[in-house]
mmCIF file of C-alpha atoms in Angstrom:
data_model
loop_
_atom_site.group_PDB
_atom_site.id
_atom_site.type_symbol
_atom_site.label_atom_id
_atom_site.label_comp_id
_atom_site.label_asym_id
_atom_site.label_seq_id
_atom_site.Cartn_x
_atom_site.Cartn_y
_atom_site.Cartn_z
ATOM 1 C CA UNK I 1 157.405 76.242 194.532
ATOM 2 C CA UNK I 2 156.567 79.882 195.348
ATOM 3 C CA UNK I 3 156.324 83.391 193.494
ATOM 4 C CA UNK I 4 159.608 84.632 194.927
ATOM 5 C CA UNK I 5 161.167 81.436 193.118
ATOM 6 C CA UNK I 6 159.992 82.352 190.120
ATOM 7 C CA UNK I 7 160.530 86.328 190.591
ATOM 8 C CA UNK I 8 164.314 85.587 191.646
ATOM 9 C CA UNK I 9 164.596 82.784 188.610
ATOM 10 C CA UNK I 10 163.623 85.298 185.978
ATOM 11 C CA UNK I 11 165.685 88.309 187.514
ATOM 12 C CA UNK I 12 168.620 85.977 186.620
ATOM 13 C CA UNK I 13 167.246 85.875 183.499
ATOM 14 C CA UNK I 14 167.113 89.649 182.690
ATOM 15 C CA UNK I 15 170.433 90.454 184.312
ATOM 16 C CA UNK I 16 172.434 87.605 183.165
ATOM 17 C CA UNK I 17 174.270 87.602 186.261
ATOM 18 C CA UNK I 18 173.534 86.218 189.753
ATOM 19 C CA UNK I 19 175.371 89.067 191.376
ATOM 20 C CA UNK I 20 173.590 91.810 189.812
ATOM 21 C CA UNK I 21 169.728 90.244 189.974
ATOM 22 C CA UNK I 22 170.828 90.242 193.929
ATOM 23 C CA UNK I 23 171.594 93.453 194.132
ATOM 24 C CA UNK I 24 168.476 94.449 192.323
ATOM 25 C CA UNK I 25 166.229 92.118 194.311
ATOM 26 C CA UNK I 26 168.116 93.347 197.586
ATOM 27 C CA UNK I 27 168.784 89.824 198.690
ATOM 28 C CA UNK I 28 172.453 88.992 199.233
ATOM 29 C CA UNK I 29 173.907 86.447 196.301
ATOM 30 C CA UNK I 30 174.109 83.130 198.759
ATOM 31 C CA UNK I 31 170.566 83.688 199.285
ATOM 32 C CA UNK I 32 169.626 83.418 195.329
ATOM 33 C CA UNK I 33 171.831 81.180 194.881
ATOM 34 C CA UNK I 34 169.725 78.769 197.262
ATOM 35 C CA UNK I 35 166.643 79.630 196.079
ATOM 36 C CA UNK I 36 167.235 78.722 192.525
ATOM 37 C CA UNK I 37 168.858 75.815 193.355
ATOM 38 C CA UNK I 38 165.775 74.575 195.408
ATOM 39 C CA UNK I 39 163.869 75.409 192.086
ATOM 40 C CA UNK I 40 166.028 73.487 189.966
ATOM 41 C CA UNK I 41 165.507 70.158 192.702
ATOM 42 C CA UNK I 42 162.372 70.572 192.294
ATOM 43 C CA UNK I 43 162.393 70.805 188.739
ATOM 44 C CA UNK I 44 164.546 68.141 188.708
ATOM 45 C CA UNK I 45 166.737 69.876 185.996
ATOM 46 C CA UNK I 46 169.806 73.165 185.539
ATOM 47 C CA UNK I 47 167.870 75.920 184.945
ATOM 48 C CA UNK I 48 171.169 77.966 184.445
ATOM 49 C CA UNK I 49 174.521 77.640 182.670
ATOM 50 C CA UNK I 50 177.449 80.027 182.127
ATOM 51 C CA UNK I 51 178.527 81.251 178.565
ATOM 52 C CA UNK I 52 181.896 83.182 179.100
ATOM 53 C CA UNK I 53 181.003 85.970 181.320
ATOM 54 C CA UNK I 54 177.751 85.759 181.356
ATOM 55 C CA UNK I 55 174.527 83.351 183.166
ATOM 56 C CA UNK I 56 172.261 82.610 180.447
ATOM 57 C CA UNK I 57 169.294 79.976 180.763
ATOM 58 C CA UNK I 58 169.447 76.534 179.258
ATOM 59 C CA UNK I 59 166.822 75.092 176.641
ATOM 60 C CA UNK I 60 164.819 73.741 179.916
ATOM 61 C CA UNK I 61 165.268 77.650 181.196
ATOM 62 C CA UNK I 62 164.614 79.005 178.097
ATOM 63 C CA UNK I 63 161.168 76.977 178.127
ATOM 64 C CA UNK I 64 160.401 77.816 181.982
ATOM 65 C CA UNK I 65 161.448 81.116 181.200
ATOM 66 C CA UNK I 66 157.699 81.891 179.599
ATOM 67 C CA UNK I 67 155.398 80.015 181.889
ATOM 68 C CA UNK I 68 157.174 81.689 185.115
ATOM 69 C CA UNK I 69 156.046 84.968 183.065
ATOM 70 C CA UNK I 70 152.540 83.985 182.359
ATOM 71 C CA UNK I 71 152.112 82.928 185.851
ATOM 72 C CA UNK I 72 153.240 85.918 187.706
ATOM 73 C CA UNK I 73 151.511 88.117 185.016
ATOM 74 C CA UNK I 74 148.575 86.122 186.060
ATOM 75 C CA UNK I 75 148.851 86.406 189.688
ATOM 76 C CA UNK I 76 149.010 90.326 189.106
ATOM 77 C CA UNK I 77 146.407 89.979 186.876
ATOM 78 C CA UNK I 78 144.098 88.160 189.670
ATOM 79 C CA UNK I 79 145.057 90.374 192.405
ATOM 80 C CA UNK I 80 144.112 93.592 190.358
ATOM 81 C CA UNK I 81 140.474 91.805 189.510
ATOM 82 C CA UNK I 82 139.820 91.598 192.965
ATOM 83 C CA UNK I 83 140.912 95.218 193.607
ATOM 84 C CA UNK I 84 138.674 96.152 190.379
ATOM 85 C CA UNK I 85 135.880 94.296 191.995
ATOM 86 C CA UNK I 86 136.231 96.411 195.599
ATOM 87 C CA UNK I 87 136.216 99.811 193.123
ATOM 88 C CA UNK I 88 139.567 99.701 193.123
ATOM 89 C CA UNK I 89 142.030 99.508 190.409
ATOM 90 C CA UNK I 90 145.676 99.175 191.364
ATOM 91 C CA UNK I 91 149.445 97.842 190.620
ATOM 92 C CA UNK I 92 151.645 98.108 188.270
ATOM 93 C CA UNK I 93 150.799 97.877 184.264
ATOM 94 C CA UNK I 94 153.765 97.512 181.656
ATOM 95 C CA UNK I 95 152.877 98.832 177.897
ATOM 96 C CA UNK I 96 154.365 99.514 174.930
ATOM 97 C CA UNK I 97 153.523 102.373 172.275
ATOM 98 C CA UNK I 98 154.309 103.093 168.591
ATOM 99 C CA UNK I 99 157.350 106.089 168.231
ATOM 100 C CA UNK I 100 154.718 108.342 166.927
ATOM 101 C CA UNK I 101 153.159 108.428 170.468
ATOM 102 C CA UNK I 102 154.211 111.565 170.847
ATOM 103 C CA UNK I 103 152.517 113.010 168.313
ATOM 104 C CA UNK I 104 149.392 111.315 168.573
ATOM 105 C CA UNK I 105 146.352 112.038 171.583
ATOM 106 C CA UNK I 106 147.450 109.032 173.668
ATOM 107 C CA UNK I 107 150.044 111.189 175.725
ATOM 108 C CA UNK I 108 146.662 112.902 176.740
ATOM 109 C CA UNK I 109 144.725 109.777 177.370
ATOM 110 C CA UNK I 110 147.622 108.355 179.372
ATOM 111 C CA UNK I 111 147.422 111.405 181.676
ATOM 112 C CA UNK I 112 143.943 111.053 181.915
ATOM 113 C CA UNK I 113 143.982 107.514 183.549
ATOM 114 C CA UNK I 114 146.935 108.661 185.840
ATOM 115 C CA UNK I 115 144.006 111.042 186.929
ATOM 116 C CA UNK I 116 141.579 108.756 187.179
ATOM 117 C CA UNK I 117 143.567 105.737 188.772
ATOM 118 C CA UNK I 118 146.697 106.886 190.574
ATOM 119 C CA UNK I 119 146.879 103.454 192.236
ATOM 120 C CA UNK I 120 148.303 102.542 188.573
ATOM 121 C CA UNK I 121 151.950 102.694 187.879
ATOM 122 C CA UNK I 122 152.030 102.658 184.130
ATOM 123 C CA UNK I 123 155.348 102.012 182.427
ATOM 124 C CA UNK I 124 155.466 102.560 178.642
ATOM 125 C CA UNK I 125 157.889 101.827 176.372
ATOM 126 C CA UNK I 126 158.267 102.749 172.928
ATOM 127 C CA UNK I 127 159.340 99.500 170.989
ATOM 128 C CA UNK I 128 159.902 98.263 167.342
ATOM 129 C CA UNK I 129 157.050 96.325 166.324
ATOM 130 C CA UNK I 130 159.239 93.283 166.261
ATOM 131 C CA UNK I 131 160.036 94.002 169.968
ATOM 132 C CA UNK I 132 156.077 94.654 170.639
ATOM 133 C CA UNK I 133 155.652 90.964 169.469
ATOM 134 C CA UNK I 134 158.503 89.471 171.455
ATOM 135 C CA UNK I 135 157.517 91.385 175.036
ATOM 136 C CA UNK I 136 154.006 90.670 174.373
ATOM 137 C CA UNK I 137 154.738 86.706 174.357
ATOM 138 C CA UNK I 138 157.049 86.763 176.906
ATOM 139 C CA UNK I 139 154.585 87.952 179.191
ATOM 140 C CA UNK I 140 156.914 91.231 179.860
ATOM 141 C CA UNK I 141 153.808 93.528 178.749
ATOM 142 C CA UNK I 142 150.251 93.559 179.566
ATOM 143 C CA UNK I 143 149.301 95.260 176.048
ATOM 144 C CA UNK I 144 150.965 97.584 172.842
ATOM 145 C CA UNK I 145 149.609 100.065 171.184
ATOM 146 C CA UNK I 146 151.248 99.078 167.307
ATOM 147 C CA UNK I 147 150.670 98.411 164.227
ATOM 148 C CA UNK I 148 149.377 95.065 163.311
ATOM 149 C CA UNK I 149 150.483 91.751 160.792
ATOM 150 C CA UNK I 150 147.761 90.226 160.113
ATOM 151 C CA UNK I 151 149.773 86.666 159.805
ATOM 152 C CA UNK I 152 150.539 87.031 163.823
ATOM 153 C CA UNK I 153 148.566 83.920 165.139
ATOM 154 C CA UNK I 154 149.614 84.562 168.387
ATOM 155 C CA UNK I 155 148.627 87.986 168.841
ATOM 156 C CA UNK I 156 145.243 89.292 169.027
ATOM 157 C CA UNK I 157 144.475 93.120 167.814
ATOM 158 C CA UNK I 158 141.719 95.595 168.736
ATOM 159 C CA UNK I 159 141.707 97.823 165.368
ATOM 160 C CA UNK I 160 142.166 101.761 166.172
ATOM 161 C CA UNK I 161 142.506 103.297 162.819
ATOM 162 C CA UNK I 162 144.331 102.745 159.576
ATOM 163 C CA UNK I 163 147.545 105.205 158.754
ATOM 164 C CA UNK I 164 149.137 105.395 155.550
ATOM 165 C CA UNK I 165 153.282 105.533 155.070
ATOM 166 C CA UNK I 166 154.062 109.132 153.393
ATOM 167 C CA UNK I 167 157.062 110.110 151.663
ATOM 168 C CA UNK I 168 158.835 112.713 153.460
ATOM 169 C CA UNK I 169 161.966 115.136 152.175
ATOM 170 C CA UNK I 170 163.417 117.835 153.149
ATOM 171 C CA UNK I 171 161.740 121.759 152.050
ATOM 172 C CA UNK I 172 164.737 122.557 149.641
ATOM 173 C CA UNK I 173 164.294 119.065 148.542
ATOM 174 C CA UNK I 174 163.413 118.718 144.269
ATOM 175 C CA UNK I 175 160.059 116.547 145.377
ATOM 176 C CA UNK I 176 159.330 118.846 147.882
ATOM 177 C CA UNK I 177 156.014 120.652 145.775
ATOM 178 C CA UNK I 178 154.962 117.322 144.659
ATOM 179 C CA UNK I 179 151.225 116.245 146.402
ATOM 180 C CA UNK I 180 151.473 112.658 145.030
ATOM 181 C CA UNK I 181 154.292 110.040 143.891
ATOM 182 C CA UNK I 182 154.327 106.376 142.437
ATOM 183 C CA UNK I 183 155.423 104.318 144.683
ATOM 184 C CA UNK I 184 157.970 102.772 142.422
ATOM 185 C CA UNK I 185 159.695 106.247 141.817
ATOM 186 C CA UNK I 186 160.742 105.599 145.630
ATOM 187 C CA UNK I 187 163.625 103.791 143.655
ATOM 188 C CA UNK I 188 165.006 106.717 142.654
ATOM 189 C CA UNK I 189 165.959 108.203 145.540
ATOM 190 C CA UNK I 190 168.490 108.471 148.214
ATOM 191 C CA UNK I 191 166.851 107.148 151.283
ATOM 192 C CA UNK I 192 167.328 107.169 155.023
ATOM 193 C CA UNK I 193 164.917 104.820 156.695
ATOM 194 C CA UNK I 194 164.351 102.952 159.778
ATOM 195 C CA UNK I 195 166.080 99.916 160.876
ATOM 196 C CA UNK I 196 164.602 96.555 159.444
ATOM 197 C CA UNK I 197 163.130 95.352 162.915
ATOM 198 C CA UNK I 198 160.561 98.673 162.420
ATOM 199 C CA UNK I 199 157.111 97.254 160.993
ATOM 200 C CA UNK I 200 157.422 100.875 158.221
ATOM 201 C CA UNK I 201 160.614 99.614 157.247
ATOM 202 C CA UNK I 202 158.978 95.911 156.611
ATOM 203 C CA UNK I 203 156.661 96.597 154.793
ATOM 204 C CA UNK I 204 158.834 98.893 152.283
ATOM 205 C CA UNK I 205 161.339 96.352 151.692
ATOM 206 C CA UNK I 206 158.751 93.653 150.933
ATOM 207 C CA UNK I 207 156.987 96.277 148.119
ATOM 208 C CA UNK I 208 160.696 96.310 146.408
ATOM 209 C CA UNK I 209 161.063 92.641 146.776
ATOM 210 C CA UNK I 210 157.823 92.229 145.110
ATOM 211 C CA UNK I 211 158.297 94.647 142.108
ATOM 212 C CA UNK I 212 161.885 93.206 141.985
ATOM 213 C CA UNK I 213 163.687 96.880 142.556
ATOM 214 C CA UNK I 214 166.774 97.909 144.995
ATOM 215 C CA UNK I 215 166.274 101.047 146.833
ATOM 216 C CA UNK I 216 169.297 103.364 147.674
ATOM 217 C CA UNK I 217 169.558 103.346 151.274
ATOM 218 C CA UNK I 218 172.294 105.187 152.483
ATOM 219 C CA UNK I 219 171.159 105.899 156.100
ATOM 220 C CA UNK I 220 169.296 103.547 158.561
ATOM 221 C CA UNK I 221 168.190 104.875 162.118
ATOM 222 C CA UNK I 222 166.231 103.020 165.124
ATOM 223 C CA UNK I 223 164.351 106.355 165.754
ATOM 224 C CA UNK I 224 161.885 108.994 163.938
ATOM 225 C CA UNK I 225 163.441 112.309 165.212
ATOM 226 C CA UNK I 226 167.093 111.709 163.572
ATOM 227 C CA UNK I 227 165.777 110.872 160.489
ATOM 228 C CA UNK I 228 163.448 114.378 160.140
ATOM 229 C CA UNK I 229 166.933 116.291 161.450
ATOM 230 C CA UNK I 230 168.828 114.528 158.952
ATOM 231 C CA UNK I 231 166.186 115.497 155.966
ATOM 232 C CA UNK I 232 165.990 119.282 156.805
ATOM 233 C CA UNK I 233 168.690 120.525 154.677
ATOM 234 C CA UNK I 234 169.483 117.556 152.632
ATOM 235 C CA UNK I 235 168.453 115.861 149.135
ATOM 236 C CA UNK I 236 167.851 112.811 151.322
ATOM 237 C CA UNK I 237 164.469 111.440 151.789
ATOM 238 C CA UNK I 238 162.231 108.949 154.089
ATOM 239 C CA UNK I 239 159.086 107.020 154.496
ATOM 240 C CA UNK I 240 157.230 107.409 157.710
ATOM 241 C CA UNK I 241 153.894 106.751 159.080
ATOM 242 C CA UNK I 242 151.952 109.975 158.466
ATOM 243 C CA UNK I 243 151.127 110.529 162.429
ATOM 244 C CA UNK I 244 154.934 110.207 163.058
ATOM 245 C CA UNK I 245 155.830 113.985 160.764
ATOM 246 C CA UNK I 246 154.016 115.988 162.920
ATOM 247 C CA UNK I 247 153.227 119.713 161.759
ATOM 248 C CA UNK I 248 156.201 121.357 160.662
ATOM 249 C CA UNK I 249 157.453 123.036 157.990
ATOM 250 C CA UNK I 250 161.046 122.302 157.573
ATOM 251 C CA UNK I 251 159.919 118.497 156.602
ATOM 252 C CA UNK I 252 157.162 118.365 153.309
ATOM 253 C CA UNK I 253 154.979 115.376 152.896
ATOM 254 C CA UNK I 254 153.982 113.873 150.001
ATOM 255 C CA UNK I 255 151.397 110.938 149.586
ATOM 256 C CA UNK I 256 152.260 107.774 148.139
ATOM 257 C CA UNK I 257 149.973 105.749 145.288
ATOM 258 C CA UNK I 258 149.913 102.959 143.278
ATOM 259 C CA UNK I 259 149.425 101.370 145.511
ATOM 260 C CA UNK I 260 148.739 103.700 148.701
ATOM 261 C CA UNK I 261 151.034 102.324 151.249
ATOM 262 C CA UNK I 262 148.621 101.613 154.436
ATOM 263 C CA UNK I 263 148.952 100.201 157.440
ATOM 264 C CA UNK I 264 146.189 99.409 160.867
ATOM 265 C CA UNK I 265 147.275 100.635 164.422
ATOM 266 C CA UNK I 266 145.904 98.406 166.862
ATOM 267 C CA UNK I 267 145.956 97.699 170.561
ATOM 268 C CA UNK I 268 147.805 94.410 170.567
ATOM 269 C CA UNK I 269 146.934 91.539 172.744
ATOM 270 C CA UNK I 270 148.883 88.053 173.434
ATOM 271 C CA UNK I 271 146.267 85.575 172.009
ATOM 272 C CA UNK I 272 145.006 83.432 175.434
ATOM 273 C CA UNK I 273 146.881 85.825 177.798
ATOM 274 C CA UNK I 274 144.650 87.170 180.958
ATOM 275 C CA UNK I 275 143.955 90.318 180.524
ATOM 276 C CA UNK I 276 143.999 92.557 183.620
ATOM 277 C CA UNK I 277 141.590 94.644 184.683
ATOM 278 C CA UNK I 278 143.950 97.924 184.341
ATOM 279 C CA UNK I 279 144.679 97.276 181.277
ATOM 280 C CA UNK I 280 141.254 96.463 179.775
ATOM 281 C CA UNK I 281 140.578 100.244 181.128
ATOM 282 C CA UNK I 282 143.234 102.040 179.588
ATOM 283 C CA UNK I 283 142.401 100.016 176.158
ATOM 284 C CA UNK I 284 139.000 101.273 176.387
ATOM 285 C CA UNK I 285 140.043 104.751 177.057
ATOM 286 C CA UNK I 286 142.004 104.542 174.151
ATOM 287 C CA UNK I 287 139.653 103.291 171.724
ATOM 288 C CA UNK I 288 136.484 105.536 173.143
ATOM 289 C CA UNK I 289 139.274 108.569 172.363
ATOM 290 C CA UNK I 290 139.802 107.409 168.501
ATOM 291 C CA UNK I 291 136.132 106.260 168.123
ATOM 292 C CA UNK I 292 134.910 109.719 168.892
ATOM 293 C CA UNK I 293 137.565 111.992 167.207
ATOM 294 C CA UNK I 294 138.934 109.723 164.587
ATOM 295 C CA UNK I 295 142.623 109.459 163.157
ATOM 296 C CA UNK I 296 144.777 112.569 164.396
#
């Protein structure tokens, strides 16, 4: 078994179609076609199986499908200590962020290690938490900057700073003078919030389910800047994590209590994963920057 067996196997896997992983592994289809088929004699099991139009993996796939990832995420991760100990840091490193990111300093500390190591491709992404946790285990990411559940066994979390969830309506909204709210008056309003795979949006609908309440949701969105359009001019109103407003003044914030809705950004680790050395840099970057200046 080599690397490019395992490379070409989980292509398949993210394009769900032999044609299409050839085309973007620039090997003709024939070609694929006999590699994986020399994997699966050697596995000694179908590693593939069509559903309609579609190539999906079967259960034996599905279960190769992570160890191919932890290996070649640990082959990258070798080669890049060996660069690391020649001075070098290089290749490519795959990371997710928080949709604040924006409007946090990270942009700036992600420039900075451009700077600093240009042999570094960095690809970020910014995921759901729930999306965080299933790229992390796959092996598709080397690290996320998120928020962290403390009942996730398999991840691992290096603690940045804790941000609380505000309240957040429109300025011609009736809250809109209010400093502080109960958290149970959230009930009375007409909410837009995020979809449920967002960690905000988990936490919120576990409070209701524990004080037994039904919020009025009449608008769900998978992203932050929609919802803040939508409030301008509206009696509609959010939750959000504080760093994800921003300064303006067509949104007003008001703080939450009893009790103060909290939550811990983190940078997020897959719990016995190797760790490369590019990424161990940036994650020090990142928590020297909030160590020294604190929560934006």
């Amino acid at each position: 078994m080599e690397l490019r067996h395992l490379r070409y196997f989980l292509a398949i896997c993210e394009a769900k179609s032999f044609s299409r992983a050839a085309d973007r592994l620039h090997v003709t289809q024939p070609t694929l076609s006999h590699q994986i088929q020399q994997l699966e004699e050697e596995l000694g099991t179908r590693l593939f199986e069509r559903r309609g139009p579609r190539t999906e993996p079967t259960a034996a796939g599905e279960i190769f499908r992570v160890h191919a990832a932890q290996a070649l995420q640990d082959v990258s991760a070798g080669v890049m200590a060996v660069h690391e100990l020649e001075g070098l840091i290089r290749g490519n490193l795959s990371v997710a962020v928080f949709h604040s990111f924006a409007s946090t300093r990270l942009p700036a500390v992600f420039a900075e290690y451009a700077a600093r190591y240009p042999g570094v491709r960095i690809v970020a992404r910014q995921l759901s938490r729930s999306d965080m946790e299933k790229e992390l285990l796959s092996g598709r990411l080397d690290c996320a900057i998120g928020y962290w559940e403390p009942a996730d066994a398999q991840i691992e979390a290096q603690a940045l700073f804790d941000e609380a969830l505000v309240l957040v309506v429109g300025a011609r909204h009736p809250w809109a003078g209010m400093r502080t709210v109960s958290m149970k008056r959230l009930a009375e309003l007409s909410l837009v919030l995020l979809t449920p795979e967002f960690g905000a949006r988990a936490w919120l609908d576990d409070y209701f389910a524990s004080i037994r309440a039904t919020p009025h949701i009449v608008l769900e969105m998978n992203a932050i800047a929609p919802i803040l359009a939508t409030l301008r001019n509206t009696a509609l109103a959010t939750v959000l994590p504080q760093g994800a407003v921003g300064r303006t003044r067509q949104v007003q914030v008001v703080r939450l209590k009893d009790p103060v809705p909290q939550r811990r950004a983190a940078i997020l680790w897959r719990s016995h994963g190797t760790r490369s050395a590019a990424a161990v840099r940036l994650a020090e970057m990142v928590a020297a920057e909030y160590a020294m200046r604190g929560v934006d």
